[in-house]
Amino acid sequence: MKGLWCHYPKKMNDPFDCLGYIDRKFNKKQIADFKEHLDVKNKTLQNLLKCDDNKIADFINQQRKITIEKFAFCSLSKSVDDILMWSHYASGHSGFALEFEFGEEEINSNFQEVKYVKVLPEFRTEKLAKFLNGEDEYLEYLLSDISIKAHLWKKEKELRIWRKKPTYYHYKLKNLKAVYFGINCSLETKAILLHLLNEKGENFQYYTMEIKDNPIRLTYK
């Protein structure tokens, strides 16, 4: 297995997948914080300090969009029994879901839990300034800023793995714990997947999704 494919936000099904494409408005304190933390030794950034607040605000929004266009991600979910997600993302319940488990030592700033909001949180401009200065530890904040979605997506319980370009996130075989087959998954698909996994010589749990009633829900056995 190659891994989990990560792609640009613009390639996802939601055009506002990061909410970063929406230009933010910045108050005077945010602009002042940005200017205060810029490295004045950098000539390009030094010239920026001479600009008015509107141009600095435009620059900040531009930098946020550059981050979005540069990074790619794959989506995971904490939920395996959501009927709508199986309908939307598994070809009408004909696909399958993989369950992963990652140790604390494997999780870094590239792993981001999506925040669902009704109102955009205030952007910490000083953290962007420090990142532009070359302080890479502030990348985590920028990735968290573009891991925000509208509140109506909350039931997806999404997590993201970010990469610096479209590529595979290569997981270790020990990370894969279980496979869940959709209620419409074909015997051919099941046979192919079972063959591939059995060749690895690892023990995996296999489940088949099923519909229950009273209340109507999706479960597995």
Phi, psi and omega in degrees: 000137181280324181135202182256125185283129178250134182225170182294148178306324181295342180272357181277171186283342181253116182296343177250035188301333180248351186055008180275346178285347178276122179295132177272156172255138184240134178277177184298324179295319179296319178295317180296319178298320180297312182294323182295327186261001177288145178280107184288352177284339178279118186298321180297314180289329179297319179294331180296328182296341180277349183280160177282172186299324181296319180290325177294320177298318178298320180296317180299314179297323178296318180295323177297318181291326177298320178299316180297317184285341182273324186263154179233156181214162169241153184253136172235173180219150174279351184249138177241357186241023179272118185300316183295322180294321176295326180290318185278320191251358181232037175049055178064045177070015181264358180263207180213162178239144178250136177258128180243154174224124181244137177284160181302326181290344180266345184265125179228197184295342179287344175268121181228131173274128183292136175259134181254124188227155171262334179229135180296133178289159179295135181274131181276091185297329182293332179287324174296318179301315180294324177294319178294335177286350180106008180273091190295341181295345179273001175298324181303320179295318180295322178292325177291328179293329179260017172246047180239135179227164178296148186303331184294346177270006190305325184295345181287337178049053189278144168236151182233145170247116183265143175229164184282352178194167176299120182193178176270142167268111184275111178265161176274151183301328180294340179288335182277119186250328185203159177234135179241120180267135178293160183295339178253013181295131184286157177298325179297314179298316179300316182296318180296313182294318179298321179297315181296318182286321180295332178295337182280347176071022178253159176266120178240152173270136179241133180228154174241129180287150177210153180270134174242157177240171179052066000274161178293126183200167176251131178222187182217158180220000000 
